[in-house]
Amino acid sequence: MGRGLIAVNRAVAVLLGALLLAAGAVVIVWSVGLLDDIWVDAPDRLDSSAIVDATERTWWPWALGLAGLVLLILGLRWLLAHLPRRGVSKLTVAGSGPEGRLTVDSSAVANAAAAELADTLGVRNSSGRVITDRVQLVVDITATIESTADIARIASAADQASADARRVLGREDLACRTRLKVARRRRDVPRVR
Amino acid sequence: MSADRRAPMTAADEPVGTGAAGWLGIVLAVAVIALAVTLIREALVAAGLAAGSSWVTSAASAADGEPPSGWAFFAGLVAVLFGLVLLLGALVRRPRRTVAVRSRTGVFLGTRDVAWLAEQAATSVDGVTSAKADASRRRITIDIEHIGRDDRRDAVTRAVTAQLAALSDPPKVSVHAHGQTTRRGGDRMTSTTRET
């Protein structure tokens, strides 16, 4: 989920939350008869005659229909934005210029780095992809490791895999992240490889 | 390309969860769609293109002239509660549940994985029969059961600290030991230590 979407979600939730809180508080105060103390002209009864009047106007169905369509489009777009985002599929590599663009399948590079890491003792399996995270382009590797693994050794193998991927791509703007997950079930691990 | 061809990529920022803002957005988006469908239905009914009665008209007519009563109080209460949930959900920080491993490129372990590593390290200590760890980003608390009278806390602390030595900011380790003698009906001792 991108930062922009989270910001939108938060902004809408704050606005709607503040509105509900304020409206709810006013209704509570009104229902116990204390609204007169704050607002002299507070109505004693609900007055929804304006709405009833509006429903009889010719523009009413048009206004409702238009508002409904706009909200439907916005709502669907908003909901679809929550679908898990796909990673970056292609990366431009060093050597690209006006004569031509060199692109590489980013998942192949990320998986190659992951495969290199998977060769380390204590790493059970590993996979990689390239994603955009916040403002960074990130080679995101997830590795499952044994619970007895030497973490320092795996970290240095991750450094090595990252260095190799960087050399292959020849790009300086990529960041790398390796998430280690510890296998919950033990498996016999060879002592020597 | 920089001079150091062997340098890894720069470390990415630590992963963060989406927190409440994720599901709040989905719930609100569904609510917007439901509202939109209701409005379109109202429009069709008002235009005479669909059968049925207008919900807006009947609700507005029914509410017109109502004095304040119990329903208003409860409606207000529900609105206040929903408002609070939305505000709190929107303002809560995105969760960070990983710790960094010392490395040049970014390597991260989840706190639950750290707890599991600590449990495995603790149970590898001689005499420890079981271990249950609870880890946050700054602290690990381990409850161990062990046999024999010897105090295993130091050994467990050492084993766990060694296993987690590669973390760039290793959490504090505290061990609570629940020892038991091997004889049936033997006395049971409980001791606690806090070490880093």
Coordinates of C-alpha atoms in Angstrom, one line a residue:
Chain A
M1 CA 0.0 0.0 0.0
G2 CA 1.5 3.3 -1.1
R3 CA 2.1 6.3 1.0
G4 CA -0.3 8.4 -1.0
L5 CA -3.2 6.0 -0.4
I6 CA -2.4 5.8 3.3
A7 CA -2.4 9.6 3.5
V8 CA -5.8 9.7 1.7
N9 CA -7.2 7.1 4.0
R10 CA -6.0 9.0 7.0
A11 CA -7.2 12.4 5.8
V12 CA -10.7 11.1 5.0
A13 CA -10.9 9.2 8.3
V14 CA -9.8 12.3 10.3
L15 CA -12.4 14.6 8.5
L16 CA -15.2 12.1 8.8
G17 CA -14.2 11.2 12.4
A18 CA -14.2 14.8 13.5
L19 CA -17.5 15.5 11.7
L20 CA -19.2 12.4 13.3
L21 CA -17.7 13.3 16.7
A22 CA -19.0 16.9 16.5
A23 CA -22.4 16.0 15.1
G24 CA -22.8 13.2 17.6
A25 CA -21.9 15.5 20.5
V26 CA -24.4 18.1 19.3
V27 CA -27.2 15.5 19.0
I28 CA -26.4 14.1 22.5
V29 CA -26.5 17.6 24.0
W30 CA -29.8 18.3 22.1
S31 CA -31.4 15.1 23.2
V32 CA -30.9 15.9 26.9
G33 CA -32.3 19.4 26.4
L34 CA -29.1 21.3 27.1
L35 CA -28.5 22.7 23.6
D36 CA -30.6 25.8 24.5
D37 CA -27.9 26.8 27.0
I38 CA -25.3 27.1 24.3
W39 CA -27.4 28.0 21.3
V40 CA -30.4 30.2 22.1
D41 CA -32.2 29.5 18.8
A42 CA -31.8 25.7 19.1
P43 CA -34.8 24.0 17.6
D44 CA -37.1 22.0 19.9
R45 CA -38.0 19.6 17.2
L46 CA -36.5 18.1 14.1
D47 CA -37.3 20.1 10.9
S48 CA -36.8 18.1 7.8
S49 CA -39.4 19.9 5.7
A50 CA -36.6 21.3 3.5
I51 CA -35.6 17.8 2.5
V52 CA -39.2 16.8 1.8
D53 CA -39.6 19.9 -0.3
A54 CA -36.5 19.1 -2.3
T55 CA -37.6 15.6 -3.1
E56 CA -40.5 17.2 -5.1
R57 CA -38.3 19.4 -7.3
T58 CA -37.5 18.4 -10.9
W59 CA -33.7 18.6 -10.3
W60 CA -33.8 16.2 -7.4
P61 CA -33.4 12.9 -9.3
W62 CA -30.7 14.5 -11.5
A63 CA -28.8 15.8 -8.5
L64 CA -29.0 12.5 -6.7
G65 CA -28.1 10.4 -9.8
L66 CA -25.1 12.6 -10.5
A67 CA -23.9 12.5 -6.9
G68 CA -24.4 8.8 -6.9
L69 CA -22.4 8.2 -10.1
V70 CA -19.5 10.4 -8.9
L71 CA -19.4 8.7 -5.5
L72 CA -19.6 5.3 -7.2
I73 CA -16.6 6.0 -9.4
L74 CA -14.6 7.5 -6.5
G75 CA -15.5 4.7 -4.2
L76 CA -14.6 2.0 -6.7
R77 CA -11.3 3.7 -7.6
W78 CA -10.5 4.1 -3.9
L79 CA -11.3 0.4 -3.2
L80 CA -9.3 -0.8 -6.2
A81 CA -6.3 1.2 -5.0
H82 CA -6.2 -1.1 -2.0
L83 CA -5.4 -4.2 -4.2
P84 CA -1.9 -5.4 -3.5
R85 CA 0.4 -3.3 -5.7
R86 CA 2.5 -5.1 -8.2
G87 CA 6.2 -4.7 -8.2
V88 CA 8.2 -2.9 -10.8
S89 CA 8.5 -5.3 -13.7
K90 CA 11.4 -3.7 -15.8
L91 CA 14.4 -1.7 -14.8
T92 CA 16.5 0.4 -17.1
V93 CA 20.2 -0.5 -16.7
A94 CA 23.4 1.3 -17.2
G95 CA 24.4 1.9 -20.8
S96 CA 21.0 3.2 -21.8
G97 CA 21.1 6.4 -23.9
P98 CA 19.6 8.1 -26.9
E99 CA 20.7 5.1 -29.1
G100 CA 18.6 2.7 -27.2
R101 CA 17.3 1.6 -23.8
L102 CA 18.6 -1.4 -22.0
T103 CA 16.0 -2.9 -19.8
V104 CA 16.1 -5.9 -17.6
D105 CA 13.4 -8.1 -16.1
S106 CA 13.6 -6.8 -12.5
S107 CA 12.2 -10.0 -10.9
A108 CA 14.9 -12.0 -12.6
V109 CA 17.6 -9.9 -11.0
A110 CA 15.9 -9.9 -7.6
N111 CA 15.5 -13.6 -7.8
A112 CA 19.1 -14.1 -8.8
A113 CA 20.1 -12.1 -5.7
A114 CA 17.7 -14.2 -3.6
A115 CA 19.1 -17.4 -5.1
E116 CA 22.6 -16.3 -4.2
L117 CA 21.5 -15.7 -0.7
A118 CA 19.7 -19.1 -0.6
D119 CA 23.1 -20.8 -1.1
T120 CA 24.2 -19.6 2.3
L121 CA 24.3 -22.2 5.1
G122 CA 21.2 -21.7 7.3
V123 CA 19.0 -20.2 4.6
R124 CA 16.2 -22.5 3.6
N125 CA 14.8 -20.6 0.7
S126 CA 14.6 -17.1 -0.6
S127 CA 12.7 -15.0 -3.1
G128 CA 13.0 -11.5 -4.4
R129 CA 11.2 -8.7 -6.3
V130 CA 11.6 -5.1 -7.0
I131 CA 9.0 -2.7 -5.5
T132 CA 8.6 1.0 -4.9
D133 CA 8.4 1.6 -1.2
R134 CA 7.8 5.2 0.0
V135 CA 10.1 7.1 -2.4
Q136 CA 12.6 4.3 -2.9
L137 CA 13.0 1.7 -5.6
V138 CA 13.7 -1.3 -3.5
V139 CA 15.1 -4.8 -4.2
D140 CA 13.0 -6.6 -1.6
I141 CA 14.3 -10.1 -0.7
T142 CA 12.6 -12.4 1.7
A143 CA 14.5 -15.3 3.1
T144 CA 13.4 -18.2 5.4
I145 CA 16.3 -19.1 7.7
E146 CA 16.8 -21.9 10.2
S147 CA 16.4 -21.1 13.8
T148 CA 19.9 -22.1 14.5
A149 CA 21.4 -20.1 11.7
D150 CA 24.3 -17.7 12.1
I151 CA 22.6 -14.4 11.6
A152 CA 25.9 -12.5 11.0
R153 CA 26.9 -14.9 8.3
I154 CA 23.6 -14.5 6.6
A155 CA 23.7 -10.7 6.8
S156 CA 27.1 -10.7 5.2
A157 CA 25.8 -13.0 2.5
A158 CA 22.9 -10.6 1.9
D159 CA 25.5 -7.8 1.6
Q160 CA 27.3 -9.8 -1.0
A161 CA 24.1 -10.7 -3.0
S162 CA 23.1 -7.0 -2.9
A163 CA 26.6 -5.9 -4.1
D164 CA 26.4 -8.4 -7.0
A165 CA 22.9 -7.3 -8.0
R166 CA 24.1 -3.7 -7.9
R167 CA 27.0 -4.5 -10.2
V168 CA 24.8 -6.3 -12.6
L169 CA 22.3 -3.5 -12.9
G170 CA 24.9 -0.7 -12.7
R171 CA 22.4 1.6 -11.0
E172 CA 23.1 3.7 -8.0
D173 CA 19.6 4.6 -7.1
L174 CA 18.4 1.2 -5.9
A175 CA 18.0 0.3 -2.3
C176 CA 18.0 -3.2 -0.9
R177 CA 16.1 -4.8 1.9
T178 CA 16.3 -8.4 3.1
R179 CA 13.7 -9.6 5.4
L180 CA 14.6 -12.7 7.4
K181 CA 11.9 -15.1 8.5
V182 CA 12.8 -17.8 10.9
A183 CA 11.4 -21.3 10.0
R184 CA 9.1 -22.5 12.7
R185 CA 9.7 -26.1 12.1
R186 CA 13.1 -27.7 12.5
R187 CA 14.6 -29.5 9.6
D188 CA 17.8 -31.5 9.6
V189 CA 20.5 -29.2 8.4
P190 CA 23.8 -30.5 7.1
R191 CA 26.6 -29.5 9.3
V192 CA 28.9 -29.1 6.4
R193 CA 28.1 -27.9 2.9
Chain B
M1 CA 29.3 3.9 -10.8
S2 CA 31.2 4.5 -7.5
A3 CA 34.8 3.4 -7.1
D4 CA 33.9 0.6 -4.8
R5 CA 32.5 -2.1 -7.1
R6 CA 32.1 -4.5 -4.2
A7 CA 29.8 -2.2 -2.3
P8 CA 26.3 -3.4 -1.8
M9 CA 23.2 -1.3 -2.5
T10 CA 22.2 1.3 0.0
A11 CA 20.0 0.0 2.8
A12 CA 16.3 0.5 2.3
D13 CA 14.2 2.0 5.1
E14 CA 12.9 -0.4 7.6
P15 CA 9.6 -2.1 6.6
V16 CA 6.5 -0.6 8.2
G17 CA 3.0 -2.0 8.4
T18 CA 0.0 -0.2 7.1
G19 CA -1.7 -0.1 10.5
A20 CA -5.3 0.9 10.9
A21 CA -5.2 3.2 7.9
G22 CA -5.2 0.2 5.6
W23 CA -8.5 -1.4 6.7
L24 CA -10.1 2.0 7.5
G25 CA -9.7 2.9 3.8
I26 CA -11.3 -0.3 2.7
V27 CA -14.3 0.1 5.1
L28 CA -14.8 3.7 4.1
A29 CA -14.5 2.9 0.4
V30 CA -17.2 0.2 0.7
A31 CA -19.3 2.7 2.7
V32 CA -18.9 5.3 -0.1
I33 CA -20.0 2.7 -2.7
A34 CA -23.0 1.7 -0.6
L35 CA -24.0 5.3 -0.3
A36 CA -23.5 5.8 -4.1
V37 CA -25.8 2.8 -4.9
T38 CA -28.4 4.1 -2.5
L39 CA -28.3 7.6 -4.1
I40 CA -28.6 6.1 -7.6
R41 CA -31.6 4.0 -6.5
E42 CA -33.2 7.1 -5.0
A43 CA -32.7 8.9 -8.2
L44 CA -34.2 6.1 -10.3
V45 CA -37.2 5.9 -7.9
A46 CA -37.7 9.7 -7.9
A47 CA -37.5 9.8 -11.7
G48 CA -40.1 7.0 -11.9
L49 CA -37.7 4.6 -13.7
A50 CA -37.7 2.1 -10.8
A51 CA -40.5 0.7 -8.7
G52 CA -40.5 1.2 -5.0
S53 CA -40.8 4.0 -2.5
S54 CA -38.2 6.6 -1.8
W55 CA -36.3 6.0 1.4
V56 CA -35.2 9.6 1.7
T57 CA -38.8 10.8 1.6
S58 CA -40.1 8.4 4.1
A59 CA -37.2 9.0 6.5
A60 CA -37.5 12.7 6.2
S61 CA -41.3 12.6 6.7
A62 CA -41.0 10.4 9.7
A63 CA -38.3 12.5 11.3
D64 CA -40.1 15.8 10.7
G65 CA -41.3 17.4 13.9
E66 CA -39.8 14.8 16.2
P67 CA -38.9 16.0 19.6
P68 CA -35.6 14.9 21.2
S69 CA -35.9 11.5 22.8
G70 CA -34.0 8.4 23.6
W71 CA -33.2 7.5 20.0
A72 CA -31.5 10.9 19.5
F73 CA -29.2 10.2 22.5
F74 CA -28.3 6.8 21.2
A75 CA -27.8 8.0 17.6
G76 CA -25.5 10.7 19.0
L77 CA -23.6 8.2 21.1
V78 CA -23.1 5.9 18.1
A79 CA -21.9 8.8 16.0
V80 CA -19.4 9.9 18.7
L81 CA -18.1 6.3 19.0
F82 CA -17.7 5.9 15.2
G83 CA -16.0 9.3 15.1
L84 CA -13.5 8.3 17.8
V85 CA -12.7 5.0 16.1
L86 CA -12.0 6.8 12.8
L87 CA -9.9 9.5 14.5
L88 CA -7.8 7.1 16.5
G89 CA -7.4 4.7 13.6
A90 CA -6.3 7.6 11.4
L91 CA -3.8 9.0 13.9
V92 CA -2.2 5.8 15.1
R93 CA 1.4 5.4 14.0
R94 CA 2.2 2.8 11.3
P95 CA 3.5 -0.2 13.2
R96 CA 7.2 -1.1 13.2
R97 CA 7.7 -4.7 14.1
T98 CA 11.2 -5.3 12.8
V99 CA 14.7 -5.0 14.2
A100 CA 17.8 -4.3 12.0
V101 CA 20.6 -6.8 11.6
R102 CA 24.1 -5.3 11.4
S103 CA 24.8 -5.1 7.7
R104 CA 25.6 -2.6 4.9
T105 CA 22.5 -3.4 3.0
G106 CA 19.2 -3.5 4.9
V107 CA 18.6 -6.8 6.7
F108 CA 15.6 -7.0 9.0
L109 CA 14.1 -9.6 11.4
G110 CA 10.5 -9.4 12.7
T111 CA 10.1 -9.2 16.5
R112 CA 8.2 -12.5 16.5
D113 CA 11.1 -14.1 14.6
V114 CA 13.5 -12.7 17.2
A115 CA 11.4 -14.2 19.9
W116 CA 11.5 -17.6 18.2
L117 CA 15.3 -17.4 17.7
A118 CA 15.6 -16.6 21.5
E119 CA 13.4 -19.6 22.4
Q120 CA 15.5 -21.9 20.2
A121 CA 18.7 -20.5 21.7
A122 CA 17.3 -20.9 25.2
T123 CA 16.1 -24.5 24.7
S124 CA 19.6 -25.4 23.4
V125 CA 21.0 -24.7 26.9
D126 CA 21.6 -27.9 28.9
G127 CA 18.8 -28.6 31.3
V128 CA 16.3 -26.2 29.9
T129 CA 13.1 -28.1 29.0
S130 CA 11.1 -25.3 27.5
A131 CA 11.2 -21.7 26.8
K132 CA 8.7 -19.0 25.9
A133 CA 9.9 -15.7 24.7
D134 CA 8.1 -12.4 24.1
A135 CA 10.0 -9.8 22.1
S136 CA 9.5 -6.1 21.4
R137 CA 12.0 -4.0 19.5
R138 CA 13.9 -3.2 22.7
R139 CA 13.3 -6.0 25.1
I140 CA 13.0 -9.8 25.2
T141 CA 11.5 -11.6 28.1
I142 CA 12.0 -15.3 28.2
D143 CA 10.3 -17.7 30.6
I144 CA 12.2 -21.0 30.9
E145 CA 11.5 -24.2 32.6
H146 CA 14.5 -26.3 33.6
I147 CA 15.4 -29.4 35.5
G148 CA 18.0 -29.6 38.2
R149 CA 18.9 -27.1 40.9
D150 CA 21.5 -25.2 39.0
D151 CA 20.6 -21.7 38.0
R152 CA 20.3 -21.6 34.2
R153 CA 19.5 -18.0 33.8
D154 CA 23.0 -16.9 33.1
A155 CA 23.6 -19.6 30.6
V156 CA 20.3 -18.8 28.8
T157 CA 21.1 -15.1 28.8
R158 CA 24.5 -15.9 27.3
A159 CA 23.0 -18.2 24.6
V160 CA 20.3 -15.8 23.6
T161 CA 22.7 -12.8 23.6
A162 CA 25.1 -14.7 21.4
Q163 CA 22.4 -15.7 19.0
L164 CA 21.2 -12.1 18.7
A165 CA 24.6 -10.5 18.7
A166 CA 24.3 -9.7 15.0
L167 CA 21.4 -7.3 15.6
S168 CA 22.5 -3.7 15.2
D169 CA 20.7 -2.7 18.4
P170 CA 20.3 -6.0 20.4
P171 CA 17.3 -5.9 22.7
K172 CA 17.7 -6.3 26.4
V173 CA 17.3 -9.9 27.5
S174 CA 15.5 -10.8 30.7
V175 CA 15.1 -14.4 31.8
H176 CA 12.6 -15.7 34.3
A177 CA 13.4 -19.2 35.4
H178 CA 11.0 -21.7 36.8
G179 CA 13.1 -24.5 38.0
Q180 CA 12.1 -27.9 39.2
T181 CA 13.9 -30.8 40.7
T182 CA 13.8 -34.1 39.0
R183 CA 12.5 -35.9 42.0
R184 CA 8.8 -36.3 42.2
G185 CA 7.3 -34.0 44.7
G186 CA 10.5 -32.1 44.9
D187 CA 10.5 -28.4 45.7
R188 CA 10.0 -25.9 42.9
M189 CA 11.9 -22.7 42.8
T190 CA 11.2 -19.6 40.8
S191 CA 13.8 -17.0 40.2
T192 CA 14.1 -14.0 38.1
T193 CA 17.0 -12.0 36.7
R194 CA 17.3 -9.1 34.4
E195 CA 20.5 -8.8 32.3
T196 CA 21.5 -7.4 29.1

